[in-house]
JSON list of C-alpha atoms in Angstrom, two decimals:
[
{"chain": "A", "resi": 234, "resn": "UNK", "atom": "CA", "xyz": [-101.00, -8.58, -99.32]},
{"chain": "A", "resi": 235, "resn": "UNK", "atom": "CA", "xyz": [-104.03, -6.31, -98.79]},
{"chain": "A", "resi": 236, "resn": "UNK", "atom": "CA", "xyz": [-101.68, -3.36, -98.14]},
{"chain": "A", "resi": 237, "resn": "UNK", "atom": "CA", "xyz": [-99.84, -4.02, -101.39]},
{"chain": "A", "resi": 238, "resn": "UNK", "atom": "CA", "xyz": [-103.16, -4.27, -103.26]},
{"chain": "A", "resi": 239, "resn": "UNK", "atom": "CA", "xyz": [-104.36, -0.95, -101.77]},
{"chain": "A", "resi": 240, "resn": "UNK", "atom": "CA", "xyz": [-101.12, 0.74, -102.82]},
{"chain": "A", "resi": 241, "resn": "UNK", "atom": "CA", "xyz": [-101.50, -0.57, -106.38]},
{"chain": "A", "resi": 242, "resn": "UNK", "atom": "CA", "xyz": [-105.09, 0.70, -106.59]},
{"chain": "A", "resi": 243, "resn": "UNK", "atom": "CA", "xyz": [-103.98, 4.13, -105.35]},
{"chain": "A", "resi": 244, "resn": "UNK", "atom": "CA", "xyz": [-101.11, 4.16, -107.85]},
{"chain": "A", "resi": 245, "resn": "UNK", "atom": "CA", "xyz": [-103.48, 3.12, -110.66]},
{"chain": "A", "resi": 246, "resn": "UNK", "atom": "CA", "xyz": [-105.97, 5.89, -109.75]},
{"chain": "A", "resi": 247, "resn": "UNK", "atom": "CA", "xyz": [-103.22, 8.52, -109.65]},
{"chain": "A", "resi": 248, "resn": "UNK", "atom": "CA", "xyz": [-101.87, 7.48, -113.05]},
{"chain": "A", "resi": 249, "resn": "UNK", "atom": "CA", "xyz": [-105.38, 7.29, -114.52]},
{"chain": "A", "resi": 250, "resn": "UNK", "atom": "CA", "xyz": [-106.18, 10.78, -113.22]},
{"chain": "A", "resi": 251, "resn": "UNK", "atom": "CA", "xyz": [-103.01, 12.23, -114.74]},
{"chain": "A", "resi": 252, "resn": "UNK", "atom": "CA", "xyz": [-103.62, 10.47, -118.04]},
{"chain": "A", "resi": 253, "resn": "UNK", "atom": "CA", "xyz": [-107.22, 11.64, -118.25]},
{"chain": "A", "resi": 254, "resn": "UNK", "atom": "CA", "xyz": [-106.14, 15.21, -117.46]},
{"chain": "A", "resi": 255, "resn": "UNK", "atom": "CA", "xyz": [-103.80, 15.19, -120.43]},
{"chain": "A", "resi": 256, "resn": "UNK", "atom": "CA", "xyz": [-105.97, 13.06, -122.71]},
{"chain": "A", "resi": 257, "resn": "UNK", "atom": "CA", "xyz": [-108.94, 15.41, -122.36]},
{"chain": "A", "resi": 258, "resn": "UNK", "atom": "CA", "xyz": [-106.98, 18.51, -123.30]},
{"chain": "A", "resi": 259, "resn": "UNK", "atom": "CA", "xyz": [-103.97, 17.22, -125.21]},
{"chain": "A", "resi": 260, "resn": "UNK", "atom": "CA", "xyz": [-104.69, 14.06, -127.18]},
{"chain": "A", "resi": 261, "resn": "UNK", "atom": "CA", "xyz": [-101.88, 14.74, -129.65]},
{"chain": "A", "resi": 262, "resn": "UNK", "atom": "CA", "xyz": [-99.18, 14.83, -126.99]},
{"chain": "A", "resi": 263, "resn": "UNK", "atom": "CA", "xyz": [-100.43, 11.89, -124.95]},
{"chain": "A", "resi": 264, "resn": "UNK", "atom": "CA", "xyz": [-100.48, 9.56, -127.89]},
{"chain": "A", "resi": 265, "resn": "UNK", "atom": "CA", "xyz": [-97.84, 10.41, -130.47]},
{"chain": "A", "resi": 266, "resn": "UNK", "atom": "CA", "xyz": [-97.10, 12.80, -133.26]},
{"chain": "A", "resi": 267, "resn": "UNK", "atom": "CA", "xyz": [-95.07, 12.65, -136.44]},
{"chain": "A", "resi": 268, "resn": "UNK", "atom": "CA", "xyz": [-92.73, 15.61, -136.79]},
{"chain": "A", "resi": 269, "resn": "UNK", "atom": "CA", "xyz": [-90.37, 15.82, -139.76]},
{"chain": "A", "resi": 270, "resn": "UNK", "atom": "CA", "xyz": [-91.31, 12.23, -140.66]},
{"chain": "A", "resi": 271, "resn": "UNK", "atom": "CA", "xyz": [-90.21, 10.94, -137.26]},
{"chain": "A", "resi": 272, "resn": "UNK", "atom": "CA", "xyz": [-92.43, 9.54, -134.54]},
{"chain": "A", "resi": 273, "resn": "UNK", "atom": "CA", "xyz": [-92.18, 11.79, -131.48]},
{"chain": "A", "resi": 274, "resn": "UNK", "atom": "CA", "xyz": [-93.46, 10.45, -128.18]},
{"chain": "A", "resi": 275, "resn": "UNK", "atom": "CA", "xyz": [-94.26, 12.80, -125.31]},
{"chain": "A", "resi": 276, "resn": "UNK", "atom": "CA", "xyz": [-94.02, 12.18, -121.59]},
{"chain": "A", "resi": 277, "resn": "UNK", "atom": "CA", "xyz": [-94.64, 14.18, -118.46]},
{"chain": "A", "resi": 278, "resn": "UNK", "atom": "CA", "xyz": [-91.57, 15.81, -116.90]},
{"chain": "A", "resi": 279, "resn": "UNK", "atom": "CA", "xyz": [-91.49, 17.43, -113.47]},
{"chain": "A", "resi": 280, "resn": "UNK", "atom": "CA", "xyz": [-89.33, 20.51, -112.91]},
{"chain": "A", "resi": 281, "resn": "UNK", "atom": "CA", "xyz": [-88.44, 23.05, -110.23]},
{"chain": "A", "resi": 282, "resn": "UNK", "atom": "CA", "xyz": [-88.37, 20.50, -107.40]},
{"chain": "A", "resi": 283, "resn": "UNK", "atom": "CA", "xyz": [-91.69, 19.00, -108.49]},
{"chain": "A", "resi": 284, "resn": "UNK", "atom": "CA", "xyz": [-93.61, 22.29, -108.56]},
{"chain": "A", "resi": 285, "resn": "UNK", "atom": "CA", "xyz": [-94.38, 22.04, -112.27]},
{"chain": "A", "resi": 286, "resn": "UNK", "atom": "CA", "xyz": [-95.35, 19.28, -114.71]},
{"chain": "A", "resi": 287, "resn": "UNK", "atom": "CA", "xyz": [-95.09, 19.56, -118.50]},
{"chain": "A", "resi": 288, "resn": "UNK", "atom": "CA", "xyz": [-95.36, 17.23, -121.50]},
{"chain": "A", "resi": 289, "resn": "UNK", "atom": "CA", "xyz": [-92.13, 17.13, -123.52]},
{"chain": "A", "resi": 290, "resn": "UNK", "atom": "CA", "xyz": [-90.69, 14.80, -126.17]},
{"chain": "A", "resi": 291, "resn": "UNK", "atom": "CA", "xyz": [-89.09, 11.73, -124.57]},
{"chain": "A", "resi": 292, "resn": "UNK", "atom": "CA", "xyz": [-85.96, 12.36, -126.65]},
{"chain": "A", "resi": 293, "resn": "UNK", "atom": "CA", "xyz": [-85.35, 15.88, -125.28]},
{"chain": "A", "resi": 294, "resn": "UNK", "atom": "CA", "xyz": [-82.25, 16.27, -123.09]},
{"chain": "A", "resi": 295, "resn": "UNK", "atom": "CA", "xyz": [-80.83, 19.05, -120.94]},
{"chain": "A", "resi": 296, "resn": "UNK", "atom": "CA", "xyz": [-79.03, 21.64, -123.06]},
{"chain": "A", "resi": 297, "resn": "UNK", "atom": "CA", "xyz": [-75.35, 21.67, -121.98]},
{"chain": "A", "resi": 298, "resn": "UNK", "atom": "CA", "xyz": [-74.37, 24.87, -120.14]},
{"chain": "A", "resi": 299, "resn": "UNK", "atom": "CA", "xyz": [-71.73, 25.73, -122.74]},
{"chain": "A", "resi": 300, "resn": "UNK", "atom": "CA", "xyz": [-74.31, 25.68, -125.56]},
{"chain": "A", "resi": 301, "resn": "UNK", "atom": "CA", "xyz": [-76.87, 27.50, -123.42]},
{"chain": "A", "resi": 302, "resn": "UNK", "atom": "CA", "xyz": [-74.42, 30.40, -123.02]},
{"chain": "A", "resi": 303, "resn": "UNK", "atom": "CA", "xyz": [-74.07, 30.57, -126.82]},
{"chain": "A", "resi": 304, "resn": "UNK", "atom": "CA", "xyz": [-77.80, 30.32, -127.60]},
{"chain": "A", "resi": 305, "resn": "UNK", "atom": "CA", "xyz": [-79.07, 32.73, -124.92]},
{"chain": "A", "resi": 306, "resn": "UNK", "atom": "CA", "xyz": [-77.68, 35.92, -123.43]},
{"chain": "A", "resi": 307, "resn": "UNK", "atom": "CA", "xyz": [-77.28, 35.86, -119.66]},
{"chain": "A", "resi": 308, "resn": "UNK", "atom": "CA", "xyz": [-80.32, 38.12, -119.13]},
{"chain": "A", "resi": 309, "resn": "UNK", "atom": "CA", "xyz": [-82.60, 35.91, -121.23]},
{"chain": "A", "resi": 310, "resn": "UNK", "atom": "CA", "xyz": [-81.23, 32.45, -120.43]},
{"chain": "A", "resi": 311, "resn": "UNK", "atom": "CA", "xyz": [-83.92, 30.16, -118.97]},
{"chain": "A", "resi": 312, "resn": "UNK", "atom": "CA", "xyz": [-83.12, 28.32, -115.75]},
{"chain": "A", "resi": 313, "resn": "UNK", "atom": "CA", "xyz": [-84.16, 25.00, -117.33]},
{"chain": "A", "resi": 314, "resn": "UNK", "atom": "CA", "xyz": [-83.65, 24.22, -121.03]},
{"chain": "A", "resi": 315, "resn": "UNK", "atom": "CA", "xyz": [-84.60, 20.96, -122.72]},
{"chain": "A", "resi": 316, "resn": "UNK", "atom": "CA", "xyz": [-83.45, 20.42, -126.29]},
{"chain": "A", "resi": 317, "resn": "UNK", "atom": "CA", "xyz": [-83.59, 18.01, -129.22]},
{"chain": "A", "resi": 318, "resn": "UNK", "atom": "CA", "xyz": [-80.47, 15.91, -129.74]},
{"chain": "A", "resi": 319, "resn": "UNK", "atom": "CA", "xyz": [-79.32, 18.20, -132.57]},
{"chain": "A", "resi": 320, "resn": "UNK", "atom": "CA", "xyz": [-80.07, 21.26, -130.32]},
{"chain": "A", "resi": 321, "resn": "UNK", "atom": "CA", "xyz": [-82.21, 22.96, -133.00]},
{"chain": "A", "resi": 322, "resn": "UNK", "atom": "CA", "xyz": [-85.45, 22.67, -130.99]},
{"chain": "A", "resi": 323, "resn": "UNK", "atom": "CA", "xyz": [-85.51, 24.11, -127.46]},
{"chain": "A", "resi": 324, "resn": "UNK", "atom": "CA", "xyz": [-88.02, 24.51, -124.64]},
{"chain": "A", "resi": 325, "resn": "UNK", "atom": "CA", "xyz": [-86.91, 26.62, -121.69]},
{"chain": "A", "resi": 326, "resn": "UNK", "atom": "CA", "xyz": [-88.49, 27.99, -118.51]},
{"chain": "A", "resi": 327, "resn": "UNK", "atom": "CA", "xyz": [-87.61, 30.11, -115.51]},
{"chain": "A", "resi": 328, "resn": "UNK", "atom": "CA", "xyz": [-89.61, 30.15, -112.27]},
{"chain": "A", "resi": 329, "resn": "UNK", "atom": "CA", "xyz": [-89.02, 33.51, -110.60]},
{"chain": "A", "resi": 330, "resn": "UNK", "atom": "CA", "xyz": [-89.59, 34.73, -107.04]},
{"chain": "A", "resi": 331, "resn": "UNK", "atom": "CA", "xyz": [-91.91, 37.45, -108.34]},
{"chain": "A", "resi": 332, "resn": "UNK", "atom": "CA", "xyz": [-95.48, 37.12, -107.09]},
{"chain": "A", "resi": 333, "resn": "UNK", "atom": "CA", "xyz": [-98.14, 37.37, -109.79]},
{"chain": "A", "resi": 334, "resn": "UNK", "atom": "CA", "xyz": [-101.93, 37.37, -109.91]},
{"chain": "A", "resi": 335, "resn": "UNK", "atom": "CA", "xyz": [-103.83, 35.72, -112.74]},
{"chain": "A", "resi": 336, "resn": "UNK", "atom": "CA", "xyz": [-105.35, 39.03, -113.88]},
{"chain": "A", "resi": 337, "resn": "UNK", "atom": "CA", "xyz": [-101.84, 40.43, -114.56]},
{"chain": "A", "resi": 338, "resn": "UNK", "atom": "CA", "xyz": [-100.86, 37.70, -117.07]},
{"chain": "A", "resi": 339, "resn": "UNK", "atom": "CA", "xyz": [-101.95, 39.70, -120.14]},
{"chain": "A", "resi": 340, "resn": "UNK", "atom": "CA", "xyz": [-100.20, 42.84, -118.92]},
{"chain": "A", "resi": 341, "resn": "UNK", "atom": "CA", "xyz": [-96.92, 40.96, -118.36]},
{"chain": "A", "resi": 342, "resn": "UNK", "atom": "CA", "xyz": [-97.19, 39.31, -121.77]},
{"chain": "A", "resi": 343, "resn": "UNK", "atom": "CA", "xyz": [-97.66, 42.73, -123.41]},
{"chain": "A", "resi": 344, "resn": "UNK", "atom": "CA", "xyz": [-94.70, 44.18, -121.48]},
{"chain": "A", "resi": 345, "resn": "UNK", "atom": "CA", "xyz": [-92.46, 41.32, -122.63]},
{"chain": "A", "resi": 346, "resn": "UNK", "atom": "CA", "xyz": [-93.54, 41.77, -126.23]},
{"chain": "A", "resi": 347, "resn": "UNK", "atom": "CA", "xyz": [-92.98, 45.55, -126.16]},
{"chain": "A", "resi": 348, "resn": "UNK", "atom": "CA", "xyz": [-89.54, 45.10, -124.60]},
{"chain": "A", "resi": 349, "resn": "UNK", "atom": "CA", "xyz": [-88.54, 42.75, -127.43]},
{"chain": "A", "resi": 350, "resn": "UNK", "atom": "CA", "xyz": [-89.87, 45.15, -130.06]},
{"chain": "A", "resi": 351, "resn": "UNK", "atom": "CA", "xyz": [-87.74, 47.94, -128.60]},
{"chain": "A", "resi": 352, "resn": "UNK", "atom": "CA", "xyz": [-84.72, 45.65, -128.30]},
{"chain": "A", "resi": 353, "resn": "UNK", "atom": "CA", "xyz": [-84.87, 44.59, -131.95]},
{"chain": "A", "resi": 354, "resn": "UNK", "atom": "CA", "xyz": [-87.38, 46.30, -134.27]},
{"chain": "A", "resi": 355, "resn": "UNK", "atom": "CA", "xyz": [-86.46, 43.77, -137.00]},
{"chain": "A", "resi": 356, "resn": "UNK", "atom": "CA", "xyz": [-88.23, 40.95, -135.15]},
{"chain": "A", "resi": 357, "resn": "UNK", "atom": "CA", "xyz": [-91.48, 39.94, -136.86]},
{"chain": "A", "resi": 358, "resn": "UNK", "atom": "CA", "xyz": [-94.44, 39.34, -134.52]},
{"chain": "A", "resi": 359, "resn": "UNK", "atom": "CA", "xyz": [-97.36, 37.04, -135.28]},
{"chain": "A", "resi": 360, "resn": "UNK", "atom": "CA", "xyz": [-100.22, 35.75, -133.13]},
{"chain": "A", "resi": 361, "resn": "UNK", "atom": "CA", "xyz": [-100.69, 36.28, -129.40]},
{"chain": "A", "resi": 362, "resn": "UNK", "atom": "CA", "xyz": [-103.24, 35.21, -126.83]},
{"chain": "A", "resi": 363, "resn": "UNK", "atom": "CA", "xyz": [-104.20, 34.57, -123.23]},
{"chain": "A", "resi": 364, "resn": "UNK", "atom": "CA", "xyz": [-105.58, 31.11, -122.50]},
{"chain": "A", "resi": 365, "resn": "UNK", "atom": "CA", "xyz": [-106.22, 28.79, -119.60]},
{"chain": "A", "resi": 366, "resn": "UNK", "atom": "CA", "xyz": [-106.12, 25.01, -119.91]},
{"chain": "A", "resi": 367, "resn": "UNK", "atom": "CA", "xyz": [-104.46, 23.93, -116.66]},
{"chain": "A", "resi": 368, "resn": "UNK", "atom": "CA", "xyz": [-102.78, 27.23, -115.75]},
{"chain": "A", "resi": 369, "resn": "UNK", "atom": "CA", "xyz": [-103.34, 30.75, -117.13]},
{"chain": "A", "resi": 370, "resn": "UNK", "atom": "CA", "xyz": [-100.84, 31.55, -119.87]},
{"chain": "A", "resi": 371, "resn": "UNK", "atom": "CA", "xyz": [-100.19, 34.67, -121.93]},
{"chain": "A", "resi": 372, "resn": "UNK", "atom": "CA", "xyz": [-98.18, 34.05, -125.10]},
{"chain": "A", "resi": 373, "resn": "UNK", "atom": "CA", "xyz": [-96.94, 35.52, -128.36]},
{"chain": "A", "resi": 374, "resn": "UNK", "atom": "CA", "xyz": [-95.01, 34.31, -131.41]},
{"chain": "A", "resi": 375, "resn": "UNK", "atom": "CA", "xyz": [-92.21, 36.03, -133.27]},
{"chain": "A", "resi": 376, "resn": "UNK", "atom": "CA", "xyz": [-89.42, 35.45, -135.74]},
{"chain": "A", "resi": 377, "resn": "UNK", "atom": "CA", "xyz": [-85.88, 36.39, -134.74]},
{"chain": "A", "resi": 378, "resn": "UNK", "atom": "CA", "xyz": [-82.62, 36.14, -136.65]},
{"chain": "A", "resi": 379, "resn": "UNK", "atom": "CA", "xyz": [-79.70, 33.92, -135.71]},
{"chain": "A", "resi": 380, "resn": "UNK", "atom": "CA", "xyz": [-76.21, 33.81, -137.14]},
{"chain": "A", "resi": 381, "resn": "UNK", "atom": "CA", "xyz": [-77.01, 31.20, -139.77]},
{"chain": "A", "resi": 382, "resn": "UNK", "atom": "CA", "xyz": [-80.80, 30.78, -139.70]},
{"chain": "A", "resi": 383, "resn": "UNK", "atom": "CA", "xyz": [-84.08, 32.53, -138.89]},
{"chain": "A", "resi": 384, "resn": "UNK", "atom": "CA", "xyz": [-85.72, 31.33, -135.67]},
{"chain": "A", "resi": 385, "resn": "UNK", "atom": "CA", "xyz": [-89.37, 30.77, -134.71]},
{"chain": "A", "resi": 386, "resn": "UNK", "atom": "CA", "xyz": [-90.10, 31.66, -131.07]},
{"chain": "A", "resi": 387, "resn": "UNK", "atom": "CA", "xyz": [-93.10, 31.10, -128.82]},
{"chain": "A", "resi": 388, "resn": "UNK", "atom": "CA", "xyz": [-92.71, 33.12, -125.62]},
{"chain": "A", "resi": 389, "resn": "UNK", "atom": "CA", "xyz": [-95.08, 32.82, -122.68]},
{"chain": "A", "resi": 390, "resn": "UNK", "atom": "CA", "xyz": [-95.80, 33.99, -119.14]},
{"chain": "A", "resi": 391, "resn": "UNK", "atom": "CA", "xyz": [-97.71, 31.95, -116.57]},
{"chain": "A", "resi": 392, "resn": "UNK", "atom": "CA", "xyz": [-98.23, 31.45, -112.83]},
{"chain": "A", "resi": 393, "resn": "UNK", "atom": "CA", "xyz": [-96.96, 28.55, -110.71]},
{"chain": "A", "resi": 394, "resn": "UNK", "atom": "CA", "xyz": [-97.51, 28.54, -106.96]},
{"chain": "A", "resi": 395, "resn": "UNK", "atom": "CA", "xyz": [-98.34, 32.24, -107.11]},
{"chain": "A", "resi": 396, "resn": "UNK", "atom": "CA", "xyz": [-94.98, 33.04, -108.75]},
{"chain": "A", "resi": 397, "resn": "UNK", "atom": "CA", "xyz": [-94.24, 34.16, -112.31]},
{"chain": "A", "resi": 398, "resn": "UNK", "atom": "CA", "xyz": [-93.17, 31.50, -114.79]},
{"chain": "A", "resi": 399, "resn": "UNK", "atom": "CA", "xyz": [-91.46, 32.73, -117.95]},
{"chain": "A", "resi": 400, "resn": "UNK", "atom": "CA", "xyz": [-90.90, 30.38, -120.87]},
{"chain": "A", "resi": 401, "resn": "UNK", "atom": "CA", "xyz": [-89.80, 30.14, -124.47]},
{"chain": "A", "resi": 402, "resn": "UNK", "atom": "CA", "xyz": [-89.89, 27.57, -127.24]},
{"chain": "A", "resi": 403, "resn": "UNK", "atom": "CA", "xyz": [-87.78, 27.98, -130.38]},
{"chain": "A", "resi": 404, "resn": "UNK", "atom": "CA", "xyz": [-86.81, 26.10, -133.50]},
{"chain": "A", "resi": 405, "resn": "UNK", "atom": "CA", "xyz": [-85.37, 26.83, -136.95]},
{"chain": "A", "resi": 406, "resn": "UNK", "atom": "CA", "xyz": [-87.92, 28.89, -138.83]},
{"chain": "A", "resi": 407, "resn": "UNK", "atom": "CA", "xyz": [-87.89, 26.42, -141.71]},
{"chain": "A", "resi": 408, "resn": "UNK", "atom": "CA", "xyz": [-89.39, 23.86, -139.29]},
{"chain": "A", "resi": 409, "resn": "UNK", "atom": "CA", "xyz": [-92.15, 26.13, -137.94]},
{"chain": "A", "resi": 410, "resn": "UNK", "atom": "CA", "xyz": [-94.99, 24.23, -139.61]},
{"chain": "A", "resi": 411, "resn": "UNK", "atom": "CA", "xyz": [-93.70, 20.97, -138.12]},
{"chain": "A", "resi": 412, "resn": "UNK", "atom": "CA", "xyz": [-93.33, 22.24, -134.55]},
{"chain": "A", "resi": 413, "resn": "UNK", "atom": "CA", "xyz": [-95.75, 25.15, -134.07]},
{"chain": "A", "resi": 414, "resn": "UNK", "atom": "CA", "xyz": [-98.78, 23.19, -132.89]},
{"chain": "A", "resi": 415, "resn": "UNK", "atom": "CA", "xyz": [-96.70, 20.84, -130.75]},
{"chain": "A", "resi": 416, "resn": "UNK", "atom": "CA", "xyz": [-95.05, 23.87, -129.11]},
{"chain": "A", "resi": 417, "resn": "UNK", "atom": "CA", "xyz": [-98.42, 25.34, -128.19]},
{"chain": "A", "resi": 418, "resn": "UNK", "atom": "CA", "xyz": [-99.64, 22.03, -126.81]},
{"chain": "A", "resi": 419, "resn": "UNK", "atom": "CA", "xyz": [-96.50, 21.66, -124.69]},
{"chain": "A", "resi": 420, "resn": "UNK", "atom": "CA", "xyz": [-97.14, 25.15, -123.30]},
{"chain": "A", "resi": 421, "resn": "UNK", "atom": "CA", "xyz": [-100.80, 24.33, -122.61]},
{"chain": "A", "resi": 422, "resn": "UNK", "atom": "CA", "xyz": [-99.80, 21.09, -120.86]},
{"chain": "A", "resi": 423, "resn": "UNK", "atom": "CA", "xyz": [-98.09, 22.90, -117.98]},
{"chain": "A", "resi": 424, "resn": "UNK", "atom": "CA", "xyz": [-99.50, 21.88, -114.59]},
{"chain": "A", "resi": 425, "resn": "UNK", "atom": "CA", "xyz": [-99.12, 23.68, -111.27]},
{"chain": "A", "resi": 426, "resn": "UNK", "atom": "CA", "xyz": [-98.17, 20.76, -109.02]},
{"chain": "A", "resi": 427, "resn": "UNK", "atom": "CA", "xyz": [-97.65, 23.04, -106.04]},
{"chain": "A", "resi": 428, "resn": "UNK", "atom": "CA", "xyz": [-101.42, 23.70, -106.13]},
{"chain": "A", "resi": 429, "resn": "UNK", "atom": "CA", "xyz": [-102.10, 19.95, -106.31]},
{"chain": "A", "resi": 430, "resn": "UNK", "atom": "CA", "xyz": [-100.01, 19.44, -103.17]},
{"chain": "A", "resi": 431, "resn": "UNK", "atom": "CA", "xyz": [-102.08, 22.02, -101.28]},
{"chain": "A", "resi": 432, "resn": "UNK", "atom": "CA", "xyz": [-105.29, 20.17, -102.18]},
{"chain": "A", "resi": 433, "resn": "UNK", "atom": "CA", "xyz": [-104.04, 16.78, -100.89]}
]
């Protein structure tokens, strides 16, 4: 009985620690948010064999491979893509084998942005930044053009377990005001769980 009680206390402390980590920095995502007049609840998801944690809408599902091939070219297709049920809102990430130091985040962000500008000069670029909530992240926003709609994109570079993480969020441009802040908060919610394991 005492063993069971000890396990429950440990479990409670772990959950409380995780909740406080997110509550302190991301109150909107921990509680709830109304997007396009619908209540969206967020929950922590673990990816890349538990190396990374991120807050995503509970309703997001894995984008089917067939649709992923249509939405993203092979060179730009994220390894993991979570999407809304109508597939108009997407959050994707790739964890590479490329080693990266924190001081190189801004440089890599700038290189990614310049490459996109050369690839398609018609893209419209907006804000950019380098921040650190849980992990260092360099990011920029831009508008691209799909077959039937303009697209808002938030692209970012970060560091997980000493390796480069590359990610992108996108949605129909007409929904940018609904999703923009939530997209940034999802990006800021990324946790390096590989570092947590080293500390235990």
